[in-house]
Amino acid sequence: MKYSIDFKVAEKRMLSDNFFRLALQSENPLPTINPGQFVQILPKHSNGLRLPISINDVVSDNIIYLLIRIVGSGTKMLADIEQGETVNMILPLGNGFPMLSADELRKGKRILMVGGGVGIAPFLHLAKEYAKCGITTDVLLGARTEKHILLEKELSQTANLHIATEDGSCGTKGLITAHEILKEHFDRIYCCGPLPMMKAVASVVADKSKCYVSLEERMACGVGACLCCVVKTADGHNRCTCTEGPVFGVDFLGW
Amino acid sequence: MDKRLETKLGNVILKNPVMTASGTFGYGEEFNDFYDVSMLGGIVVKGTTGSLREGNDAPRMAKTPSGMLNAVGLQNKGVKYFCTEIYPRIKSFNTNMIVNVSGSCIEEYEDVASQINALDNIPAIELNISCPNVKKGGMTFGTNPHSAYEVVSHIRKVYNKHLMVKLTPNVTSVVEIAAAVEDAGADSISLINTLLGLAVDSESRKALLSTITGGLSGAAVKPIALRCVWQVANAVKIPVVGLGGIYSAQDAVEFILCGATAIQIGTANFINPLVGKQVIEGLSEYLDRHNLSNFDEIRGCI
Ligand SMILES: Cc1cc2nc3c(=O)[nH]c(=O)nc-3n(C[C@H](O)[C@H](O)[C@H](O)COP(=O)(O)OP(=O)(O)OC[C@H]3O[C@@H](n4cnc5c(N)ncnc54)[C@H](O)[C@@H]3O)c2cc1C
Ligand SMILES: Cc1cc2nc3c(=O)[nH]c(=O)nc-3n(C[C@H](O)[C@H](O)[C@H](O)COP(=O)(O)O)c2cc1C
Ligand code: FES
């Protein structure tokens, strides 16, 4: 079941560069939200389309966080919203990250999340969900420079944080795909970020069948009605990212 | 339910003039979480072709000022799949479920129309001779009065329920096409389908759609849609269904003033999933506010 809900902006925090984070509060309790699901948010005063944004964190039964990067007119409009103002969102949309079940987790399994840039957004929620099951996950963050690293504090409270920066100003120097941790054994690898980065990660992991990626196709409706958001899967068919994704197994995509 | 909103499209009774447009409302199910879609006057489902179509490659959409471009290219699983898998799921919606029929040749249109003809709970088809996003067929039938006449008269022979024909604005004279379609036996005309457009990203120096060109819809097209509806409503005797950039009850009334018997909402569903319900409510409120007993009193007064 999906809902169209008005939220109040409880907090807006501008982060480095073009990033900002919103805490959004609804009057009533929200439906269950799985890590990796997204919202379709409507910027105030916009007569344009909604924007798909991942749910960054769920902190109570009526407060969620979004982490957003300003890239164009829609995200710019969103950044102009002030604390106390109202914004409408459709949620929860899409299928989240398939998590290992509590049973599977007891056997000392290892989970890795690889986030590039704003692709880190859904992993705070995911890391916290695994933490609730008693699992400390590994999170690998990639950024251009130290200044571009997001949510370092929040993530390091729930996960083992690893960082790669292109200029070496923080963590290991070099591309995220060159990081040593990718050589270790993991039972599940989740990846979100720019397409070339996800493809590169998928190509270096030992077992593709354990790797899941979250895609950012352009969307119009977000609810499976318009077929604008398709991705071609291994079987040659076009599938909707908004209803069948945005998370897909790398095998299924045929990468 | 407000009886004053009841409208007739030929022999099809609409409980209100508000329908949703093909390709923008799925099969209705996608929006049933937001409101009871059975309250609509009608739902026009996705474009349906003879066999499965994958549609165009991504990217298929681009945002444009006050609108969007799409290049979906009629992705659907074909008429057989519709009849066996989708129809059983949607036939109990208590509204007029209308199938948008597409094809690349007359035989394909005939095949789809005759299979839909056999479905009891589909009171009408909307013949799409106006899709700008496919290489063969589609819009090419709707840009020439002779080919428009030909395809409609063939379908008239195999389809005996309400035949609505959807026209493209990408022509020199939409009136000429409308007259040909009426002569060929259409029961109503819907317009407009999308306008052929193009969007470019100056930084990457690339077109934003995989197909380069695509169909423009949304608020940006409303003045053109109103003009087309006004021209056609003044030229034909069959009812006209107006669409293109309808986001509110005011927009809907504007189309009725230009002669539309009913309207369809497309792109606005993406922005406001409750728009269908709100337009119905807004139309009742308009009648109250203007002291009218129904829309016949003001239809086509422009
Ligand atoms: C499921 C999903 C989850 C997402 N989660 C987040 C998130 O948590 N935080 C966040 O900041 N963004 C996220 N995005 C991307 C976000 O939706 C786009 O950045 C936004 O829609 C751009 O809108 P705009 O009007 O600001 O930019 P536009 O003016 O539309 O575009 C500006 C530039 O951004 C590019 N662009 C537009 N849309 C996308 C897209 N979907 N992916 C990649 N590039 C795009 C355009 O090609 C153009 O170069 C997500 C997208 C999807 C599909
Ligand atoms: C994503 C999308 C898909 C569409 N698919 C179809 C289709 O399959 N058949 C059709 O006749 N029109 C299709 N259309 C056109 C719409 O039904 C409508 O004619 C057009 O969008 C103008 O109305 P609007 O401005 O209210 O959206 C599509 C439009 C969009 C935006
Ligand atoms: S965005 Fe409309 S179907 Fe996915």
XYZ file of C-alpha atoms and ligand atoms in Angstrom:
645
model
C 0.000 0.000 0.000
C 1.333 3.432 -0.918
C 0.221 6.762 0.455
C 0.273 10.443 -0.436
C 1.201 12.162 2.830
C 1.950 15.740 3.898
C 5.101 16.121 5.991
C 6.385 19.018 8.017
C 10.050 19.901 7.656
C 11.317 19.292 11.189
C 14.907 20.127 10.297
C 16.913 21.208 7.284
C 20.677 20.983 7.392
C 22.900 22.209 4.565
C 25.935 19.953 4.270
C 29.145 20.467 2.392
C 28.915 21.526 -1.211
C 25.547 20.881 -2.758
C 24.185 18.399 -0.263
C 21.437 18.877 2.278
C 19.497 16.697 4.661
C 15.844 16.969 5.620
C 14.056 15.524 8.638
C 10.396 15.188 7.719
C 7.621 14.557 10.173
C 4.126 13.284 9.457
C 1.187 13.802 11.741
C 0.263 10.121 11.804
C 2.368 6.976 12.124
C 3.937 5.912 8.830
C 3.586 2.518 7.183
C 6.497 0.087 7.469
C 9.451 1.267 5.391
C 12.127 -1.161 4.235
C 15.705 0.021 3.667
C 16.184 0.926 -0.003
C 12.630 2.094 -0.593
C 12.109 5.604 -1.896
C 9.674 8.513 -1.935
C 8.322 10.707 -4.730
C 8.605 14.204 -3.312
C 6.852 17.258 -4.725
C 8.766 20.506 -4.339
C 6.614 23.347 -3.080
C 5.353 25.754 -5.793
C 6.447 23.292 -8.462
C 4.209 22.463 -11.377
C 6.815 20.012 -12.541
C 7.151 16.331 -11.779
C 7.949 14.763 -8.440
C 11.501 13.649 -7.666
C 12.431 10.129 -6.589
C 14.600 10.219 -3.445
C 15.818 7.298 -1.309
C 14.781 7.079 2.300
C 17.946 7.850 4.216
C 16.806 6.959 7.713
C 13.694 6.214 9.723
C 14.086 7.429 13.293
C 10.601 7.020 14.750
C 7.185 5.952 13.569
C 6.612 9.365 11.981
C 10.008 10.878 11.122
C 12.149 10.055 8.100
C 15.331 11.607 6.722
C 16.294 12.352 3.136
C 19.791 13.137 1.902
C 19.731 15.159 -1.292
C 22.253 16.503 -3.750
C 21.355 19.626 -5.705
C 21.833 18.826 -9.387
C 19.099 20.729 -11.201
C 15.929 22.760 -10.917
C 13.879 20.251 -8.911
C 16.472 19.564 -6.244
C 17.214 23.313 -6.095
C 13.525 23.963 -5.348
C 13.603 21.317 -2.652
C 16.610 22.976 -1.048
C 14.662 26.215 -0.757
C 12.157 24.703 1.641
C 12.315 26.031 5.214
C 11.828 24.400 8.573
C 8.141 24.265 9.501
C 6.924 24.214 5.897
C 4.895 21.366 4.442
C 5.871 19.044 1.627
C 3.938 16.173 0.036
C 5.459 12.756 -0.589
C 4.215 9.476 -2.014
C 5.674 6.520 -0.125
C 6.880 3.888 0.437
C 7.843 3.015 -3.137
C 9.805 0.218 -4.751
C 11.355 -2.875 -3.250
C 14.111 -2.336 -0.756
C 17.349 -4.260 -0.334
C 16.767 -7.984 0.163
C 18.173 -8.581 3.643
C 19.560 -11.835 4.960
C 17.033 -13.269 7.374
C 17.640 -13.366 11.125
C 18.209 -17.132 10.837
C 20.886 -16.775 8.187
C 22.534 -13.985 10.146
C 23.297 -15.998 13.250
C 26.080 -17.857 11.481
C 28.507 -14.917 11.525
C 27.731 -13.608 8.074
C 29.397 -10.474 6.713
C 27.596 -7.625 4.982
C 29.197 -4.861 2.904
C 27.635 -1.659 1.592
C 29.413 0.380 -1.045
C 28.192 3.938 -1.507
C 29.488 6.546 -3.924
C 28.551 10.185 -3.338
C 24.862 10.619 -2.579
C 24.507 6.864 -3.158
C 25.322 6.483 0.508
C 21.801 7.713 1.310
C 19.888 4.433 1.798
C 22.737 2.735 3.662
C 22.269 4.512 6.966
C 18.817 2.952 7.212
C 20.085 -0.435 6.048
C 23.053 -0.459 8.451
C 20.717 0.373 11.328
C 18.314 -2.430 10.402
C 21.168 -4.935 10.396
C 22.407 -3.482 13.688
C 18.981 -4.236 15.163
C 19.624 -7.886 14.263
C 22.945 -7.710 16.104
C 25.100 -7.480 12.978
C 27.770 -4.850 12.553
C 28.058 -4.243 8.836
C 30.942 -2.817 6.822
C 30.324 0.366 4.879
C 32.699 1.594 2.193
C 32.260 5.243 1.303
C 33.746 6.760 -1.794
C 34.134 10.479 -2.430
C 36.281 12.894 -4.381
C 37.772 14.597 -1.321
C 37.318 14.673 2.447
C 34.853 17.535 1.959
C 32.516 15.291 -0.019
C 32.177 12.594 2.630
C 28.679 12.457 4.029
C 27.175 11.086 7.238
C 30.547 9.893 8.489
C 29.552 10.316 12.128
C 26.131 8.672 11.842
C 27.482 5.706 9.899
C 30.461 5.087 12.165
C 28.071 4.715 15.095
C 26.394 1.667 13.542
C 28.900 0.201 11.094
C 32.607 -0.332 10.455
C 33.316 2.598 8.202
C 35.905 2.486 5.401
C 36.672 5.486 3.260
C 38.306 6.010 -0.107
C 38.941 9.486 -1.490
C 40.294 10.234 -4.918
C 42.819 12.755 -3.582
C 43.688 10.767 -0.457
C 42.548 13.540 1.886
C 40.725 10.923 3.959
C 40.971 7.133 4.124
C 42.717 5.300 1.314
C 43.722 7.199 -1.765
C 42.143 6.179 -5.053
C 38.911 5.006 -6.533
C 36.410 3.156 -4.419
C 36.808 0.064 -6.595
C 40.490 -0.177 -5.663
C 39.765 -0.431 -1.933
C 41.193 -3.540 -0.261
C 37.982 -4.457 1.495
C 36.383 -5.432 -1.790
C 38.798 -8.377 -1.859
C 37.458 -9.787 1.412
C 34.692 -12.344 1.651
C 31.166 -11.026 2.102
C 27.837 -12.817 2.096
C 25.976 -9.822 0.722
C 27.233 -6.716 -1.040
C 24.973 -3.735 -1.623
C 25.975 -0.924 -3.911
C 24.500 2.486 -4.696
C 26.004 5.410 -6.580
C 26.791 6.541 -10.105
C 26.185 3.843 -12.736
C 29.843 3.500 -13.843
C 30.882 3.035 -10.217
C 28.258 0.344 -9.593
C 29.275 -1.490 -12.739
C 32.912 -1.318 -11.684
C 32.120 -2.662 -8.212
C 30.030 -5.458 -9.709
C 32.963 -6.412 -11.917
C 35.457 -6.721 -9.043
C 33.367 -8.634 -6.520
C 34.089 -12.349 -6.322
C 30.504 -13.586 -6.384
C 28.076 -11.520 -8.448
C 25.078 -13.472 -7.179
C 25.610 -11.869 -3.769
C 25.726 -8.321 -5.137
C 22.702 -5.992 -5.287
C 22.616 -2.509 -6.801
C 20.121 0.333 -6.500
C 19.437 2.053 -9.830
C 18.542 5.680 -10.456
C 16.560 5.698 -13.667
C 14.565 8.781 -14.584
C 11.024 8.437 -13.313
C 7.696 10.123 -13.903
C 4.999 8.346 -11.863
C 7.015 6.158 -9.477
C 4.109 3.715 -9.177
C 4.421 1.504 -12.277
C 1.906 3.349 -14.443
C 3.961 5.166 -17.099
C 6.801 2.746 -17.994
C 9.257 5.629 -18.229
C 11.781 4.134 -15.788
C 12.784 0.887 -17.436
C 16.057 -0.975 -17.341
C 16.951 -3.866 -19.647
C 17.487 -7.054 -17.668
C 19.540 -10.143 -18.541
C 16.548 -11.825 -20.182
C 16.270 -8.951 -22.674
C 13.056 -7.486 -21.250
C 12.489 -3.907 -20.138
C 11.436 -3.747 -16.497
C 10.195 -0.921 -14.333
C 12.756 0.361 -11.891
C 10.092 1.918 -9.704
C 8.094 -1.237 -9.005
C 10.474 -4.112 -9.747
C 13.495 -2.189 -8.402
C 15.117 0.138 -7.679
C 17.226 -2.655 -6.156
C 18.209 -5.437 -8.535
C 20.555 -8.388 -8.282
C 23.587 -7.919 -10.543
C 22.902 -11.363 -12.038
C 19.382 -10.368 -12.928
C 20.668 -7.283 -14.753
C 23.215 -9.368 -16.619
C 26.096 -7.039 -15.774
C -22.330 10.709 -6.555
C -23.422 13.920 -8.278
C -26.085 13.088 -10.900
C -25.577 16.491 -12.515
C -22.168 15.327 -13.805
C -23.545 12.363 -15.751
C -22.586 12.522 -19.420
C -23.100 10.373 -22.486
C -20.542 9.495 -25.126
C -22.809 8.007 -27.766
C -24.320 4.989 -26.023
C -21.755 4.921 -23.220
C -22.901 6.503 -19.969
C -20.186 8.213 -17.931
C -21.025 8.981 -14.298
C -18.968 12.120 -14.761
C -16.902 13.524 -17.628
C -13.554 12.752 -15.967
C -11.452 9.973 -17.467
C -7.763 9.176 -17.204
C -5.526 9.121 -20.279
C -3.833 6.121 -21.822
C -0.277 5.438 -20.747
C -0.496 7.619 -17.667
C -2.749 5.601 -15.368
C -1.563 2.037 -15.965
C -4.571 -0.260 -15.657
C -6.135 1.821 -12.900
C -4.845 -0.565 -10.231
C -1.704 1.499 -9.710
C -3.792 4.386 -8.359
C -6.404 2.475 -6.398
C -4.351 2.918 -3.205
C -4.920 6.671 -3.423
C -8.663 6.726 -4.102
C -11.403 4.453 -5.369
C -10.749 4.707 -9.112
C -14.242 3.377 -9.824
C -15.492 6.901 -9.137
C -13.982 8.051 -12.458
C -16.125 8.463 -15.552
C -13.715 6.169 -17.365
C -10.192 4.777 -17.426
C -8.309 4.439 -20.691
C -5.694 1.737 -20.173
C -2.254 1.417 -21.738
C -1.733 1.180 -25.466
C -2.296 -2.450 -26.486
C -0.806 -4.038 -29.615
C -1.099 -7.390 -31.393
C 1.925 -8.939 -29.735
C 4.431 -8.119 -27.024
C 6.433 -4.934 -27.496
C 9.551 -4.040 -25.551
C 9.206 -0.343 -26.327
C 12.156 2.008 -26.698
C 15.445 1.970 -24.816
C 16.004 4.119 -21.728
C 16.124 7.022 -21.175
C 12.483 7.375 -22.055
C 11.545 10.568 -20.295
C 12.824 14.072 -19.799
C 11.456 16.920 -17.737
C 10.687 20.088 -19.692
C 9.312 23.461 -18.575
C 5.730 22.818 -17.387
C 5.682 19.385 -18.928
C 7.607 16.334 -19.973
C 8.743 14.369 -22.991
C 8.215 10.625 -23.214
C 9.364 7.964 -25.609
C 7.891 4.827 -24.071
C 7.082 3.380 -27.496
C 3.994 1.327 -26.639
C 5.638 -1.202 -24.326
C 2.964 -3.800 -23.508
C 2.564 -7.552 -23.373
C 0.163 -7.810 -26.297
C -3.599 -8.261 -26.617
C -3.659 -11.964 -25.704
C -1.965 -11.258 -22.394
C -4.356 -8.375 -21.806
C -7.405 -10.597 -22.366
C -6.229 -13.519 -20.243
C -4.196 -11.875 -17.468
C -5.165 -8.236 -17.079
C -8.827 -8.106 -18.055
C -9.920 -10.560 -15.316
C -8.232 -8.311 -12.731
C -9.748 -5.027 -13.895
C -13.157 -6.000 -15.240
C -14.814 -5.487 -11.873
C -13.857 -1.819 -11.627
C -17.220 -0.074 -11.590
C -16.345 2.404 -14.349
C -15.885 2.397 -18.117
C -12.654 0.554 -18.801
C -11.541 1.602 -22.279
C -8.692 -0.054 -24.163
C -6.281 2.065 -26.180
C -5.678 0.074 -29.370
C -2.443 0.497 -31.309
C -0.665 -1.188 -34.162
C 1.808 -0.832 -37.001
C -0.522 -1.989 -39.777
C -4.267 -2.235 -40.362
C -4.258 -6.004 -39.767
C -2.725 -5.515 -36.331
C -5.329 -2.886 -35.384
C -8.061 -5.256 -36.595
C -6.653 -8.174 -34.639
C -6.530 -6.180 -31.390
C -9.931 -4.535 -31.875
C -11.709 -7.795 -32.647
C -10.242 -9.546 -29.599
C -11.281 -6.639 -27.366
C -14.735 -6.691 -28.965
C -15.321 -10.054 -27.294
C -14.764 -8.689 -23.766
C -18.102 -7.899 -22.099
C -16.887 -5.292 -19.650
C -14.995 -3.141 -22.145
C -17.640 -0.762 -23.527
C -15.323 1.135 -25.877
C -11.914 1.268 -27.494
C -9.778 4.301 -28.152
C -8.063 3.813 -31.489
C -4.611 5.312 -31.197
C -3.624 6.609 -34.632
C -1.476 9.285 -33.055
C 1.473 7.746 -31.182
C 4.634 9.703 -32.058
C 6.970 7.160 -30.431
C 6.909 4.220 -32.810
C 8.651 3.938 -36.150
C 5.888 2.153 -38.035
C 2.174 2.881 -37.900
C 0.992 4.932 -34.964
C 1.022 8.573 -35.884
C 1.518 7.965 -39.593
C -2.104 6.780 -39.820
C -3.323 9.888 -38.080
C -1.469 12.499 -40.109
C -3.225 11.873 -43.396
C -7.024 11.965 -43.901
C -6.986 9.068 -46.371
C -5.059 6.645 -44.177
C -7.051 7.793 -41.130
C -10.260 7.059 -43.015
C -8.972 3.700 -44.131
C -7.910 2.387 -40.742
C -11.057 3.631 -38.985
C -13.397 2.135 -41.591
C -11.638 -1.237 -41.298
C -11.972 -1.213 -37.529
C -15.596 -0.129 -37.798
C -16.266 -3.457 -39.545
C -14.738 -5.632 -36.815
C -15.662 -3.588 -33.740
C -19.304 -3.001 -32.925
C -19.168 -1.118 -29.624
C -18.196 2.510 -29.028
C -15.273 3.477 -31.254
C -13.327 6.496 -30.052
C -10.464 7.670 -32.260
C -7.510 9.541 -30.778
C -5.947 12.236 -32.923
C -2.554 13.848 -33.022
C -2.006 17.614 -33.057
C 1.094 17.116 -35.238
C -0.784 17.962 -38.450
C -1.534 20.993 -40.566
C -5.299 20.633 -40.255
C -6.686 18.567 -37.405
C -10.200 19.366 -38.666
C -9.541 17.566 -41.942
C -8.472 14.396 -40.111
C -11.407 14.655 -37.695
C -13.879 14.897 -40.580
C -12.339 11.842 -42.264
C -12.549 9.843 -39.052
C -16.192 10.849 -38.536
C -17.018 9.831 -42.121
C -15.345 6.461 -41.531
C -17.738 5.696 -38.688
C -16.050 6.819 -35.468
C -18.428 7.329 -32.515
C -16.269 9.942 -30.808
C -12.921 11.684 -31.112
C -10.339 12.196 -28.367
C -7.537 14.697 -28.686
C -4.767 15.564 -28.235
C -2.071 12.951 -28.136
C 1.440 14.286 -27.425
C 3.261 16.853 -29.552
C 6.533 15.844 -31.148
C 9.361 17.499 -29.247
C 13.059 17.312 -28.383
C 15.148 18.113 -25.298
C 18.918 18.578 -25.199
C 21.496 18.643 -22.387
C 23.953 21.359 -23.351
C 26.644 20.116 -20.929
C 26.802 16.539 -22.183
C 25.817 17.711 -25.701
C 23.334 14.900 -25.973
C 19.610 14.521 -26.535
C 17.857 13.571 -23.307
C 15.852 10.744 -24.910
C 17.287 7.589 -26.466
C 15.041 8.208 -29.473
C 16.089 11.893 -29.673
C 12.504 13.024 -30.292
C 9.528 12.225 -28.069
C 6.017 13.260 -27.124
C 5.422 16.456 -25.176
C 2.633 16.493 -22.587
C 1.561 18.390 -19.495
C 0.572 21.996 -18.771
C 2.788 23.255 -21.602
C 0.472 21.766 -24.256
C -2.870 22.982 -22.875
C -3.342 26.021 -25.166
C -2.720 23.843 -28.222
C -5.086 21.163 -26.925
C -7.822 23.735 -26.282
C -7.412 25.106 -29.774
C -7.638 21.624 -31.338
C -10.702 20.680 -29.278
C -12.439 23.951 -30.163
C -11.715 23.535 -33.880
C -12.830 19.908 -34.002
C -15.909 20.317 -31.792
C -17.102 23.021 -34.168
C -16.541 20.827 -37.211
C -17.950 17.388 -36.330
C -21.255 16.072 -34.948
C -19.826 13.233 -32.848
C -18.739 13.966 -29.257
C -15.226 15.192 -28.560
C -13.127 14.125 -25.572
C -10.560 16.779 -24.685
C -7.155 16.248 -23.118
C -3.739 17.817 -22.878
C -2.442 19.581 -19.782
C -5.499 19.174 -17.552
C -4.342 19.537 -13.918
C -7.475 20.905 -12.223
C -11.251 21.315 -12.436
C -10.747 24.791 -13.933
C -8.703 23.268 -16.735
C -11.440 20.680 -17.293
C -14.121 23.395 -17.488
C -12.021 25.244 -20.086
C -12.176 22.156 -22.321
C -15.937 21.846 -21.810
C -16.338 25.507 -22.751
C -14.442 24.729 -25.965
C -16.911 21.959 -26.747
C -15.611 18.809 -25.017
C -18.216 16.292 -23.846
C -15.690 14.603 -21.559
C -12.049 15.075 -20.630
C -9.017 12.931 -19.828
C -6.237 13.558 -17.338
C -2.723 12.372 -18.216
C 0.555 13.774 -16.943
C -1.137 15.404 -13.919
C -1.598 11.928 -12.398
C 2.180 11.749 -11.939
C 2.291 14.989 -10.000
C -0.872 14.535 -7.983
C -2.115 10.946 -7.781
C -5.443 12.218 -6.403
C -6.100 14.617 -9.270
C -8.912 12.535 -10.814
C -10.961 12.598 -7.628
C -10.234 16.277 -7.057
C -11.317 17.266 -10.575
C -14.635 15.418 -10.122
C -15.223 17.244 -6.842
C -14.185 20.532 -8.389
C -16.668 20.138 -11.241
C -19.566 19.719 -8.781
C -18.347 22.734 -6.894
C -18.202 24.734 -10.149
C -21.843 23.899 -10.926
C -22.826 25.048 -7.418
C -20.851 28.242 -7.635
C -22.230 29.174 -11.065
C -25.738 28.021 -10.320
C -25.851 25.557 -13.217
C -27.882 22.374 -13.383
C -25.340 20.632 -15.619
C -22.526 21.293 -18.063
C -24.771 21.150 -21.152
C -25.762 24.712 -20.295
C -22.267 26.006 -20.997
C -20.702 23.386 -23.276
C -19.126 24.831 -26.414
C -20.006 28.415 -25.591
C -16.631 29.706 -26.794
C 15.082 5.421 -6.792
C 15.878 6.706 -6.812
C 16.434 7.160 -5.623
C 17.143 8.361 -5.609
N 17.654 8.777 -4.429
C 18.293 9.955 -4.345
C 18.758 10.436 -3.100
O 18.596 9.814 -2.055
N 19.357 11.654 -3.078
C 19.535 12.403 -4.216
O 20.070 13.494 -4.121
N 19.119 11.948 -5.426
C 18.497 10.751 -5.511
N 18.035 10.308 -6.750
C 18.279 11.126 -7.943
C 17.290 12.288 -8.004
O 15.994 11.790 -8.217
C 17.664 13.250 -9.141
O 18.895 13.813 -8.872
C 16.638 14.368 -9.282
O 15.418 13.861 -9.746
C 17.133 15.426 -10.233
O 16.136 16.416 -10.379
P 16.508 17.921 -10.754
O 15.243 18.572 -11.215
O 17.205 18.589 -9.623
O 17.536 17.766 -11.903
P 17.286 17.779 -13.471
O 17.172 19.206 -13.901
O 16.203 16.832 -13.805
O 18.639 17.158 -13.962
C 19.897 17.734 -13.650
C 20.986 16.750 -14.007
O 20.852 15.559 -13.234
C 20.683 14.423 -14.074
N 19.657 13.555 -13.500
C 18.314 13.779 -13.445
N 17.666 12.757 -12.876
C 18.610 11.860 -12.554
C 18.581 10.584 -11.953
N 17.451 9.994 -11.563
N 19.749 9.951 -11.774
C 20.898 10.497 -12.174
N 20.985 11.700 -12.755
C 19.883 12.357 -12.947
C 20.230 14.972 -15.395
O 20.596 14.149 -16.491
C 20.940 16.305 -15.453
O 22.254 16.168 -15.908
C 17.323 9.104 -6.796
C 16.769 8.641 -7.994
C 16.051 7.454 -8.013
C 15.451 6.985 -9.282
C 4.310 8.390 -20.312
C 3.189 8.557 -21.285
C 2.716 7.447 -22.002
C 1.677 7.575 -22.918
N 1.218 6.465 -23.586
C 0.172 6.589 -24.446
C -0.376 5.445 -25.120
O 0.051 4.311 -24.923
N -1.411 5.640 -25.991
C -1.939 6.890 -26.221
O -2.868 7.012 -26.996
N -1.445 7.977 -25.599
C -0.408 7.859 -24.713
N 0.071 8.987 -24.073
C -0.521 10.298 -24.351
C -1.537 10.685 -23.296
O -2.587 9.753 -23.221
C -2.108 12.088 -23.560
O -2.701 12.107 -24.846
C -1.048 13.170 -23.539
O -0.116 12.914 -22.520
C -1.632 14.586 -23.346
O -2.327 14.699 -22.119
P -1.654 15.287 -20.771
O -1.024 16.585 -21.115
O -2.798 15.400 -19.804
O -0.651 14.279 -20.343
C 1.115 8.862 -23.144
C 1.590 9.965 -22.432
C 2.606 9.836 -21.507
C 3.086 11.046 -20.756
S 8.226 5.823 -13.093
Fe 6.325 5.406 -14.016
S 6.468 3.282 -14.287
Fe 8.237 3.695 -13.140
